[in-house]
């Protein structure tokens, strides 16, 4: 008794077990409600599902801390089966690409040993619809290794040959399932000899649990539950002796039992993770993607960072199973395998079950990011090093140089769905070691926006939140099609204290009311570059520091900028041919330019093409440029130039009626005479295009006529130097002008007199009478031709 007391005392102070050399912390098991409190945020799903009328169905829609109807709760106790199915309106259309994205919780086997049995995602066209579930021989829902989806062995006499057709008929029909199996069902181990006494003993008692004969440990796998080819018959034999010693006899009895053929199997490998690959107290992320063009279903496990299912988590799963993403793809023929018709519709849902062990009760729970068919889309994060020829940084081994200009793009794409992607909030976690200078948003419908709370001096990584427009690919009420959103942040790489700084990967989410999507930006490295160089603009319209300048134009034309690149002390200067200019206009990259060795060291010029200059911009056209060299040195500064293209008008205003010989009438004398224009010839030009605008005014007149015929004379324009130009013989240049203000007005007729301006010239043969003509004015926004 004393020894027993000592042993018991030792047991009371042991706080952990060791599996495979790894400590497993023993903690109190959480209740189902406590687990739900740890659930990640999902979309509200209650309206999309039905529990049907399945006897003993334990499935239910549960609430989380993020609201009602957020989770599917399949099981909470021993010997349970649960099934929940999409209703008719929420069926999946396999004629289109589809995505189902979810967080799954499988229990916590660290506390009580491996839980069981798991759950499965299922596509089915079973005639039972929302009442589909695998059954036992007596018609009750099947639990245990069946998981509520696979067939069951209805035999009681295991010596009868196995009928795989009979097993398949008890499964969900016209179905495909991917199982998340938390316990390996191997009552009879694959290594057992045919006459293994333990195997024979189990078989004599009735059906055994041995579906996982070909796979060990927790695993993910798929197959077709209602097909007989999914199951195979295995045999164990018992040989007994009898008779007398003189006439001995032997009898061989064969026992038959089923196992399941797994496809697209995912296992963690060997080690501790075998036991906690699924049920380690974590919320694990799963994505199912259907490619309608290839009839391939791809399932990815652990494709987002696992989330804790408890407040104080001890990560007992191996590093491999926590951080690694596992992916498998399988072929599914919708018509032959699932009985899908031309409409492509198939019911989908979840089934799950638990075994008899109350010590290993499994809480099977699912929280959805994307409900298939509701909103289908994708999000990506892409980091581009524009200083390195637009190199995409997408691997932890990739390296950028300090000073490199980087462009980070988050792309949201809506592909299909029954609803628009609504009420989206972008929650961005930006990588460290980048100082971001701008953050813009551009939508497919042409709308643009900015992120105003960006800290343009921070390099420690920022968390930003921004509401976005709804996304869709067709008209949604008054909302026009708007399928994509691009969030672009431009910045500069900043080195850390080491020669090379490792920047951690970052995870961002886009949370809508009916779909949540995630994206991950890869880790990368920032290399410290020794040396420095600066840029300065030279020439007209440049500020004193040479950093910026501006110019106003009245018409789009090429603008050439000049400048000088200077290297700092201790820097190795590159030859001009090793220096490249990187220009950008209004956020759009322009062609780069390499300096010429024929110019002085560091001297540069760049011509901004007229085609890139836009008129009417409130803040003008914003040109920005930096430089890089072959040694990886980037200019410490950008240079900028603002070009304003005035979006004004050029207008001509002329009195519709002008006369001669009315203000001061004179009679014809029978000799040649000249009559100046009367005061009613009001002609003005108004130019609001801006300083420097040019124009030319011309006039041409029809023949001068009356009821008595043509006038013996002409209308001419007389210049101040006495030269004359006929208006009836062709277009005469009346005036030409260059504006000296943004709102310029010229009274063309001001100053006209008897020796200057439009004149009526009559010859000696002119006959008195009332004559008329029409003067055609033409105003052109070009200077007068020489």
XYZ file of C-alpha atoms in Angstrom, residues 59-771:
713
model
C -26.426 18.917 -36.689
C -27.470 22.473 -35.930
C -26.699 26.063 -36.851
C -24.879 27.783 -33.978
C -23.872 31.287 -33.002
C -20.362 32.566 -32.367
C -19.024 35.784 -30.916
C -19.454 37.269 -34.416
C -23.215 36.764 -34.445
C -26.070 34.344 -35.035
C -26.003 31.672 -37.747
C -22.218 31.694 -38.123
C -21.358 28.014 -37.598
C -22.450 24.486 -38.565
C -22.215 22.278 -35.466
C -22.338 18.585 -36.463
C -21.525 16.647 -33.277
C -20.992 17.343 -29.585
C -21.124 13.899 -27.940
C -20.439 10.176 -28.308
C -22.241 7.922 -30.830
C -23.611 10.874 -32.770
C -24.194 11.482 -36.442
C -24.963 14.841 -37.964
C -25.793 15.979 -41.483
C -26.685 19.348 -42.926
C -27.381 20.098 -46.590
C -27.686 23.089 -48.861
C -31.290 23.834 -49.681
C -32.505 23.810 -53.290
C -31.707 27.488 -53.895
C -28.164 27.101 -52.558
C -27.119 24.093 -54.643
C -23.786 24.233 -56.428
C -23.678 24.673 -60.202
C -20.907 22.455 -61.593
C -21.259 24.098 -65.005
C -19.344 27.017 -63.465
C -16.181 27.310 -61.385
C -17.039 27.133 -57.700
C -15.240 27.786 -54.416
C -16.098 26.735 -50.896
C -13.843 28.176 -48.205
C -14.143 27.388 -44.516
C -12.616 27.037 -41.067
C -12.980 23.575 -39.510
C -12.620 22.415 -35.910
C -12.107 18.706 -35.186
C -11.766 18.653 -31.423
C -8.656 18.489 -29.272
C -7.046 15.059 -29.034
C -4.187 16.469 -26.942
C -6.386 16.477 -23.888
C -8.141 13.152 -24.120
C -6.323 11.178 -26.764
C -7.349 10.966 -30.395
C -10.945 11.991 -30.966
C -13.179 10.407 -33.561
C -14.427 9.922 -36.082
C -14.366 13.090 -38.151
C -16.485 14.763 -40.789
C -16.793 14.943 -44.554
C -17.641 17.505 -47.210
C -20.077 15.873 -49.630
C -21.551 16.501 -53.075
C -24.657 14.412 -53.708
C -27.701 13.874 -55.861
C -29.216 11.263 -53.572
C -32.971 10.881 -54.089
C -33.384 11.582 -50.371
C -32.213 15.159 -50.886
C -31.812 16.989 -47.580
C -32.609 13.732 -45.750
C -29.618 11.867 -47.170
C -27.351 10.083 -44.695
C -25.580 6.726 -44.584
C -27.569 4.047 -42.782
C -27.134 0.907 -40.765
C -28.969 -2.290 -41.680
C -31.914 -1.234 -39.492
C -32.221 2.113 -41.280
C -30.808 4.246 -38.481
C -28.129 6.861 -39.300
C -24.663 5.303 -39.361
C -21.994 6.707 -37.058
C -18.404 5.615 -36.373
C -16.175 4.921 -39.372
C -19.079 5.581 -41.755
C -19.036 9.294 -40.793
C -22.622 9.342 -41.989
C -21.563 9.105 -45.635
C -19.746 5.800 -46.324
C -21.523 2.466 -46.552
C -21.784 -0.031 -43.701
C -21.391 -3.784 -43.392
C -24.818 -5.193 -42.557
C -23.687 -8.824 -42.111
C -23.671 -10.506 -38.736
C -21.958 -13.683 -39.931
C -18.474 -12.692 -41.066
C -17.896 -16.030 -42.787
C -20.346 -15.024 -45.500
C -18.576 -13.546 -48.554
C -18.546 -9.777 -48.589
C -20.912 -8.009 -51.009
C -19.459 -4.552 -51.796
C -22.638 -3.653 -53.686
C -24.636 -4.141 -50.499
C -22.239 -1.869 -48.583
C -22.437 0.839 -51.259
C -26.241 0.811 -51.193
C -26.202 1.883 -47.527
C -24.041 4.916 -48.334
C -25.220 8.287 -49.644
C -25.983 7.674 -53.314
C -24.698 9.565 -56.350
C -22.099 11.204 -54.167
C -18.490 12.236 -53.779
C -16.972 12.951 -50.387
C -13.705 14.183 -48.955
C -13.265 12.918 -45.417
C -11.349 14.548 -42.587
C -10.699 11.403 -40.575
C -9.511 11.991 -37.034
C -9.043 8.335 -36.112
C -7.576 5.523 -38.178
C -10.010 2.586 -38.220
C -7.710 -0.436 -38.181
C -9.212 -3.151 -36.006
C -7.247 -5.624 -38.114
C -3.821 -4.254 -38.928
C -2.477 -4.672 -42.453
C 0.488 -6.595 -41.033
C -1.732 -9.150 -39.250
C -1.178 -12.755 -40.371
C -4.215 -14.558 -41.787
C -4.453 -16.658 -38.651
C -3.813 -13.813 -36.231
C -5.732 -14.789 -33.111
C -6.812 -11.257 -32.270
C -8.177 -10.677 -35.788
C -10.140 -13.941 -35.739
C -11.509 -13.137 -32.296
C -12.799 -9.766 -33.517
C -14.293 -11.214 -36.699
C -16.207 -13.855 -34.788
C -18.004 -11.090 -32.916
C -19.344 -9.386 -36.048
C -18.517 -6.408 -38.280
C -15.138 -4.791 -37.642
C -13.969 -1.217 -38.119
C -11.181 -1.474 -40.673
C -11.910 1.090 -43.409
C -8.443 2.618 -43.050
C -6.444 -0.533 -43.736
C -4.379 1.274 -46.404
C -3.639 4.471 -44.451
C -2.360 5.108 -40.923
C -3.063 7.995 -38.594
C -5.261 10.993 -39.115
C -5.774 11.723 -42.770
C -7.783 13.452 -45.493
C -8.995 11.432 -48.480
C -11.824 11.244 -50.975
C -13.891 8.729 -52.946
C -17.400 7.879 -54.142
C -19.472 6.493 -51.222
C -22.261 4.990 -53.358
C -19.938 2.993 -55.644
C -19.078 -0.625 -54.893
C -15.559 -0.052 -56.258
C -14.865 2.212 -53.272
C -14.850 -0.864 -51.018
C -12.806 -4.033 -51.162
C -13.088 -7.416 -49.508
C -10.299 -8.686 -47.224
C -9.935 -12.192 -45.878
C -8.587 -13.745 -42.695
C -8.461 -17.522 -42.205
C -8.592 -19.692 -39.119
C -7.341 -23.248 -39.264
C -8.485 -25.687 -36.579
C -7.560 -29.354 -36.015
C -9.814 -32.210 -34.941
C -10.327 -35.950 -35.157
C -8.270 -38.502 -33.317
C -4.577 -38.777 -33.018
C -4.751 -41.577 -35.484
C -7.011 -39.779 -37.950
C -6.425 -36.019 -37.492
C -8.475 -33.490 -39.501
C -8.016 -29.781 -40.264
C -10.708 -27.235 -40.987
C -10.144 -23.793 -42.495
C -12.718 -21.094 -41.902
C -12.543 -17.881 -43.938
C -13.700 -14.557 -42.550
C -14.386 -11.544 -44.767
C -14.297 -7.875 -43.855
C -14.335 -4.571 -45.829
C -11.846 -1.785 -46.181
C -12.084 1.417 -48.153
C -9.973 2.505 -51.118
C -8.807 6.064 -50.483
C -8.107 8.553 -53.269
C -6.324 11.888 -53.123
C -4.951 11.010 -49.703
C -3.280 13.644 -47.509
C -1.275 12.575 -44.453
C 1.226 14.531 -42.345
C 3.915 11.861 -42.485
C 5.433 10.322 -39.393
C 5.940 11.761 -35.935
C 3.753 13.458 -33.385
C 1.720 15.219 -36.084
C 0.196 11.837 -36.989
C -1.886 12.070 -33.833
C -2.810 15.773 -33.940
C -2.801 16.472 -37.670
C -6.483 17.412 -37.465
C -7.681 17.441 -33.846
C -5.041 19.572 -32.119
C -7.375 22.226 -30.765
C -6.865 24.455 -33.789
C -9.252 25.987 -36.281
C -7.893 24.768 -39.621
C -8.654 26.388 -42.948
C -9.877 24.383 -45.954
C -10.628 25.496 -49.506
C -12.513 23.414 -52.060
C -12.221 24.628 -55.650
C -14.116 23.174 -58.591
C -12.680 23.757 -62.078
C -15.564 23.326 -64.510
C -13.277 23.253 -67.555
C -11.380 20.165 -66.340
C -13.935 18.588 -63.964
C -11.303 18.683 -61.233
C -11.969 19.259 -57.548
C -8.967 20.586 -55.624
C -8.994 20.551 -51.844
C -6.395 22.473 -49.875
C -5.876 21.964 -46.152
C -4.140 24.458 -43.871
C -3.982 27.095 -46.626
C -4.381 29.884 -44.074
C -2.617 30.378 -40.766
C -4.256 28.077 -38.178
C -6.119 29.857 -35.419
C -6.166 28.882 -31.803
C -9.170 27.084 -30.413
C -8.246 28.022 -26.872
C -7.044 31.097 -25.052
C -3.649 29.681 -24.072
C -2.493 27.376 -26.824
C 0.481 25.085 -26.583
C 1.393 24.235 -30.159
C 1.949 20.508 -29.863
C 1.448 19.799 -33.556
C 4.707 19.553 -35.426
C 5.966 22.631 -37.244
C 5.271 20.798 -40.489
C 1.592 20.199 -39.884
C 1.024 23.718 -38.565
C 2.684 25.693 -41.346
C 2.443 23.470 -44.413
C -0.376 23.655 -46.949
C -1.571 20.267 -48.240
C -3.309 20.003 -51.607
C -4.838 17.225 -53.703
C -6.907 17.217 -56.895
C -9.329 14.533 -58.052
C -11.383 14.006 -61.196
C -15.169 13.940 -60.899
C -17.513 13.255 -63.797
C -20.655 15.200 -62.833
C -23.021 13.091 -64.940
C -21.582 9.607 -64.415
C -20.378 9.958 -60.824
C -23.050 12.248 -59.390
C -26.013 11.941 -61.737
C -25.953 15.674 -62.437
C -28.266 16.897 -65.192
C -27.745 19.586 -67.806
C -28.452 22.320 -65.228
C -25.229 21.311 -63.402
C -26.881 21.512 -59.982
C -25.668 19.304 -57.140
C -26.475 19.397 -53.433
C -23.559 19.870 -51.060
C -23.135 19.764 -47.339
C -21.404 18.226 -44.342
C -21.796 14.991 -42.436
C -19.941 13.891 -39.331
C -19.972 11.232 -36.659
C -18.433 10.184 -33.376
C -17.651 6.798 -31.895
C -18.535 5.229 -28.586
C -15.645 6.601 -26.530
C -16.914 9.389 -24.285
C -13.296 10.205 -23.411
C -12.649 11.327 -26.959
C -15.803 13.249 -27.817
C -15.248 15.266 -30.963
C -16.785 18.661 -31.617
C -17.126 18.868 -35.391
C -17.729 22.517 -36.333
C -17.521 24.459 -39.610
C -17.422 28.243 -40.171
C -17.690 29.463 -43.780
C -15.683 32.189 -45.515
C -17.295 31.454 -48.885
C -20.522 29.599 -49.452
C -20.273 27.898 -52.869
C -22.398 29.530 -55.532
C -23.193 32.576 -53.395
C -20.072 34.588 -54.178
C -17.231 33.099 -56.189
C -14.056 35.065 -56.486
C -10.405 35.313 -55.654
C -7.925 37.630 -53.972
C -4.188 37.916 -54.564
C -1.322 39.951 -53.176
C 1.606 40.742 -55.488
C 4.779 42.622 -54.581
C 6.767 43.968 -57.562
C 10.254 45.481 -57.481
C 10.091 48.160 -60.171
C 13.773 48.929 -59.630
C 14.646 45.405 -60.744
C 12.787 45.327 -64.058
C 9.425 44.679 -62.399
C 10.633 41.526 -60.654
C 7.825 39.778 -58.776
C 8.785 39.057 -55.165
C 6.979 35.819 -54.310
C 9.447 33.580 -52.464
C 11.091 33.855 -49.014
C 14.483 33.691 -50.764
C 13.763 36.722 -52.972
C 15.791 39.832 -52.166
C 15.206 43.529 -52.785
C 17.799 46.260 -52.284
C 17.394 49.093 -49.835
C 16.029 52.025 -51.762
C 14.285 49.839 -54.346
C 10.898 51.159 -55.383
C 8.231 48.582 -54.659
C 4.622 48.270 -55.760
C 2.234 46.186 -53.665
C -1.038 45.232 -55.337
C -4.057 43.564 -53.755
C -6.461 42.344 -56.423
C -10.051 41.369 -55.655
C -11.867 39.532 -58.429
C -15.526 38.567 -58.527
C -16.163 35.734 -60.988
C -19.744 34.556 -60.441
C -22.463 34.067 -57.862
C -26.080 34.510 -56.920
C -25.314 37.781 -55.135
C -22.906 40.677 -55.447
C -20.011 40.622 -53.009
C -21.351 43.127 -50.505
C -20.150 45.372 -47.682
C -16.480 44.561 -48.225
C -13.918 45.843 -45.740
C -10.265 45.443 -46.750
C -8.147 44.658 -43.690
C -4.571 45.006 -44.857
C -1.502 43.978 -42.903
C 1.382 45.626 -44.720
C 4.898 44.162 -44.659
C 7.607 45.875 -42.639
C 10.759 47.482 -44.058
C 8.808 49.389 -46.696
C 7.873 53.052 -46.414
C 4.679 53.341 -48.435
C 4.109 56.726 -50.060
C 0.681 56.265 -51.647
C -2.309 53.939 -51.605
C -4.870 54.093 -54.392
C -7.899 51.985 -55.319
C -9.148 51.464 -58.859
C -12.362 49.627 -59.762
C -13.410 47.944 -62.975
C -16.176 50.520 -63.422
C -13.599 53.324 -63.528
C -14.128 54.627 -59.987
C -11.018 55.526 -57.994
C -10.327 56.139 -54.329
C -7.449 56.533 -51.885
C -6.596 55.196 -48.428
C -6.260 58.293 -46.282
C -4.931 56.774 -43.033
C -1.663 55.526 -44.582
C 1.366 56.581 -42.506
C 3.857 57.683 -45.176
C 6.785 57.666 -42.753
C 6.368 54.247 -41.127
C 8.449 51.188 -42.062
C 7.399 48.922 -39.190
C 4.345 47.465 -40.937
C 0.864 48.915 -40.749
C -2.667 47.623 -40.317
C -5.135 49.471 -42.548
C -8.889 49.164 -42.898
C -10.878 50.438 -45.871
C -14.475 49.964 -47.034
C -14.778 49.027 -50.700
C -17.495 49.175 -53.339
C -19.658 46.091 -53.970
C -18.276 43.757 -56.633
C -20.270 41.898 -59.290
C -20.037 40.919 -62.950
C -23.508 41.973 -64.035
C -26.042 44.684 -63.306
C -27.263 44.480 -59.713
C -30.232 46.768 -59.341
C -28.850 50.269 -59.857
C -25.264 49.041 -59.479
C -23.384 48.666 -62.754
C -21.054 45.697 -63.377
C -17.913 46.112 -61.280
C -15.951 42.863 -61.167
C -12.549 43.905 -59.832
C -10.849 46.168 -57.342
C -7.111 46.879 -57.323
C -5.516 48.365 -54.227
C -2.028 49.584 -55.107
C 0.530 50.863 -52.611
C 3.842 52.315 -53.785
C 6.826 52.549 -51.486
C 10.561 52.339 -50.910
C 12.447 49.410 -49.357
C 14.217 50.239 -46.094
C 17.089 48.120 -44.756
C 17.345 46.993 -41.174
C 20.439 47.020 -38.965
C 21.811 43.833 -40.566
C 23.265 43.443 -44.036
C 20.142 41.436 -44.875
C 16.805 41.763 -43.104
C 14.214 38.981 -43.306
C 10.693 40.369 -43.672
C 7.913 38.074 -42.473
C 4.958 37.073 -44.618
C 1.771 39.026 -44.055
C -1.875 38.014 -44.204
C -4.737 40.268 -45.235
C -8.473 39.682 -45.413
C -11.390 41.102 -47.339
C -14.493 40.707 -45.227
C -17.910 41.080 -46.836
C -21.293 40.330 -45.367
C -21.685 37.302 -47.658
C -18.078 36.249 -48.370
C -14.708 36.489 -46.631
C -11.520 36.004 -48.610
C -7.898 35.949 -47.559
C -4.535 36.410 -49.207
C -0.930 36.003 -48.119
C 2.085 38.024 -49.191
C 5.286 36.004 -49.220
C 8.208 36.680 -46.916
C 11.241 38.277 -48.553
C 14.590 39.888 -47.738
C 15.904 43.450 -47.821
C 19.619 43.806 -48.578
C 21.505 46.824 -47.329
C 23.248 48.601 -50.217
C 26.346 50.707 -49.539
C 26.503 54.023 -51.357
C 24.110 56.814 -52.190
C 23.107 59.082 -55.015
C 20.731 61.995 -55.430
C 18.889 63.556 -58.362
C 18.266 67.221 -59.146
C 16.376 68.866 -61.993
C 17.919 71.787 -63.888
C 16.565 74.350 -66.330
C 13.527 76.603 -66.289
C 10.525 76.334 -63.964
C 12.498 74.330 -61.339
C 12.528 75.094 -57.600
C 15.722 76.098 -55.816
C 16.444 72.591 -54.539
C 16.007 70.953 -57.924
C 13.507 68.490 -56.518
C 10.380 69.698 -58.289
C 9.069 72.019 -60.939
C 5.917 72.925 -62.806
C 4.677 74.197 -66.124
C 1.356 75.235 -67.657
C 0.504 74.291 -71.221
C -2.294 75.403 -73.476
C -1.895 72.364 -75.700
C -0.418 68.900 -75.243
C 3.197 68.732 -76.375
C 6.384 66.907 -75.462
C 8.130 68.335 -72.388
C 11.841 67.699 -71.897
C 13.372 67.787 -68.425
C 17.088 67.951 -67.699
C 19.016 67.214 -64.544
C 22.068 65.933 -62.747
C 22.782 62.765 -60.720
C 25.362 63.084 -57.943
C 26.974 60.290 -55.884
C 27.582 60.695 -52.162
C 30.967 60.432 -50.396
C 32.429 56.922 -50.469
C 30.055 55.771 -53.220
C 31.298 54.152 -56.395
C 29.830 56.097 -59.277
C 28.530 54.101 -62.214
C 29.135 55.201 -65.784
C 26.153 56.834 -67.452
C 25.437 53.631 -69.355
C 24.960 51.905 -65.996
C 22.309 54.370 -64.775
C 18.611 53.977 -65.590
C 15.816 56.506 -65.161
C 12.426 55.206 -63.970
C 9.628 57.690 -64.817
C 5.944 57.618 -63.962
C 3.091 59.902 -65.004
C -0.149 60.008 -63.024
C 0.674 56.624 -61.458
C 1.390 54.938 -64.794
C 4.913 53.762 -65.624
C 6.525 55.408 -68.645
C 9.374 53.816 -70.634
C 12.677 53.737 -68.740
C 15.769 55.412 -70.163
C 19.463 54.597 -69.830
C 21.845 57.562 -69.694
C 24.354 58.098 -72.464
C 28.113 57.910 -71.950
C 28.485 60.700 -74.531
C 27.005 63.126 -71.971
C 28.808 64.489 -68.926
C 28.867 62.176 -65.915
C 25.453 62.017 -64.287
C 23.830 64.416 -66.713
C 20.400 63.321 -67.857
C 17.403 64.391 -69.857
C 13.969 62.852 -70.212
C 11.186 63.782 -72.632
C 7.674 63.421 -71.304
C 5.504 62.402 -74.280
C 2.545 64.616 -75.122
C 0.301 61.545 -75.230
C 0.723 61.079 -71.469
C -0.448 64.606 -70.623
C -4.135 64.897 -69.743
C -6.101 68.137 -69.831
C -8.408 69.346 -67.106
C -6.822 67.579 -64.102
C -7.479 69.565 -60.933
C -3.981 69.042 -59.555
C -2.306 68.814 -62.943
C -0.315 65.902 -64.373
C 2.047 64.489 -61.764
C 5.372 63.284 -63.144
C 7.743 61.418 -60.783
C 11.130 59.888 -61.570
C 13.940 58.120 -59.735
C 17.210 56.486 -60.834
C 18.968 53.161 -60.274
C 22.427 51.979 -61.201
C 24.025 48.636 -61.993
C 25.467 48.417 -58.452
C 21.988 48.306 -56.919
C 22.083 51.898 -55.671
C 18.804 53.806 -55.905
C 18.497 57.564 -55.830
C 17.711 58.677 -52.314
C 15.074 61.028 -53.660
C 12.508 61.268 -56.420
C 12.172 64.316 -58.620
C 8.743 65.568 -59.559
C 7.214 67.847 -62.161
C 3.644 69.099 -62.457
C 2.243 69.831 -65.904
C -1.096 71.606 -66.094
C -2.859 71.418 -69.419
C -5.470 74.139 -69.326
C -8.853 72.844 -70.383
C -10.277 76.206 -71.608
C -12.144 77.497 -74.671
C -11.453 79.747 -77.636
C -14.543 81.763 -78.619
C -15.366 84.311 -81.366
C -18.102 86.896 -80.872
C -19.141 89.033 -83.897
C -22.041 91.435 -84.456
C -24.321 89.770 -87.016
C -24.731 93.054 -88.968
C -22.014 95.499 -89.964
C -22.365 98.496 -92.332
C -20.350 100.968 -94.380
C -21.197 104.663 -95.042
C -23.876 104.883 -92.332
C -22.104 106.558 -89.418
C -20.785 109.349 -91.671
C -22.508 109.021 -95.119
C -20.904 110.358 -98.275
C -22.077 110.357 -101.929
C -20.208 108.730 -104.730
C -18.143 111.248 -106.685
C -17.519 109.254 -109.882
C -13.964 108.525 -108.800
C -12.416 105.834 -106.606
C -13.383 106.153 -102.950
C -12.683 104.334 -99.636
C -15.284 103.808 -96.863
C -14.141 102.589 -93.404
C -16.226 100.107 -91.393
C -18.910 101.666 -89.255
C -18.868 101.356 -85.454
C -21.317 98.412 -85.487
C -18.596 95.968 -86.641
C -18.037 94.504 -83.125
C -15.641 91.515 -83.259
C -14.076 90.027 -80.069
C -12.045 86.872 -79.294
C -12.112 85.326 -75.796
C -9.409 82.740 -74.886
C -9.594 80.880 -71.536
C -7.099 78.176 -72.418
C -4.311 79.794 -70.439
C -1.198 81.854 -70.960
C 0.633 81.136 -74.197
C -2.403 80.156 -76.229
C -2.229 81.304 -79.848
C -4.929 81.964 -82.407
C -5.428 83.380 -85.919
C -8.580 85.135 -87.188
C -9.362 85.188 -90.926
C -12.306 86.561 -92.943
C -13.650 85.920 -96.427
C -16.538 87.757 -98.174
C -19.058 86.754 -100.829
C -19.507 89.009 -103.941
C -21.068 92.448 -103.203
C -24.468 92.615 -104.905
C -27.665 94.650 -105.261
C -30.762 94.535 -107.415
C -28.776 96.423 -110.030
C -25.987 93.858 -110.104
C -22.452 93.645 -108.731
C -20.723 96.588 -107.117
C -17.744 97.937 -108.973
C -15.524 97.633 -105.961
C -14.219 95.286 -103.212
C -13.978 94.675 -99.469
C -10.379 94.686 -98.234
C -8.474 94.459 -94.966
C -5.923 97.213 -94.675
C -2.968 96.656 -92.382
C -1.301 99.409 -90.415
C 1.549 99.472 -92.913
C -0.868 100.167 -95.753
C -0.851 96.714 -97.306
C -4.269 95.482 -98.395
C -5.758 91.997 -98.794
C -9.059 91.332 -100.600
C -11.779 89.454 -98.688
C -13.654 88.513 -101.869
C -10.590 87.021 -103.532
C -9.788 84.651 -100.630
C -9.336 84.443 -96.838
C -7.613 87.492 -95.409
C -5.747 87.340 -92.091
C -7.444 89.866 -89.800
C -5.528 89.290 -86.540
C -3.171 86.854 -84.750
C -2.489 86.785 -81.027
C -0.730 85.016 -78.140
C -2.611 85.025 -74.820
C -0.866 86.563 -71.826
C -3.350 85.405 -69.176
C -5.613 82.477 -68.272
C -8.614 84.542 -69.380
C -7.615 86.673 -72.353
C -9.994 88.936 -74.351
C -9.143 90.832 -77.549
C -11.404 93.460 -79.226
C -10.369 92.920 -82.846
C -12.183 96.022 -84.177
C -10.637 98.358 -81.591
C -8.458 100.876 -83.392
C -10.000 100.446 -86.811
C -10.150 103.782 -88.644
C -9.994 105.244 -92.154
C -6.517 103.806 -92.706
C -6.703 100.531 -90.762
C -9.188 97.665 -90.627
C -11.836 96.420 -93.004
C -12.586 98.919 -95.761
C -15.094 99.160 -98.653
C -13.246 100.255 -101.777
C -15.332 101.578 -104.765
C -14.109 102.259 -108.256
C -15.077 105.181 -110.546
C -17.817 103.096 -112.225
C -19.680 102.288 -108.995
C -23.399 103.035 -109.077
C -25.262 104.289 -106.022
C -27.576 101.802 -104.327
C -28.004 99.416 -101.394
C -25.519 96.545 -101.569
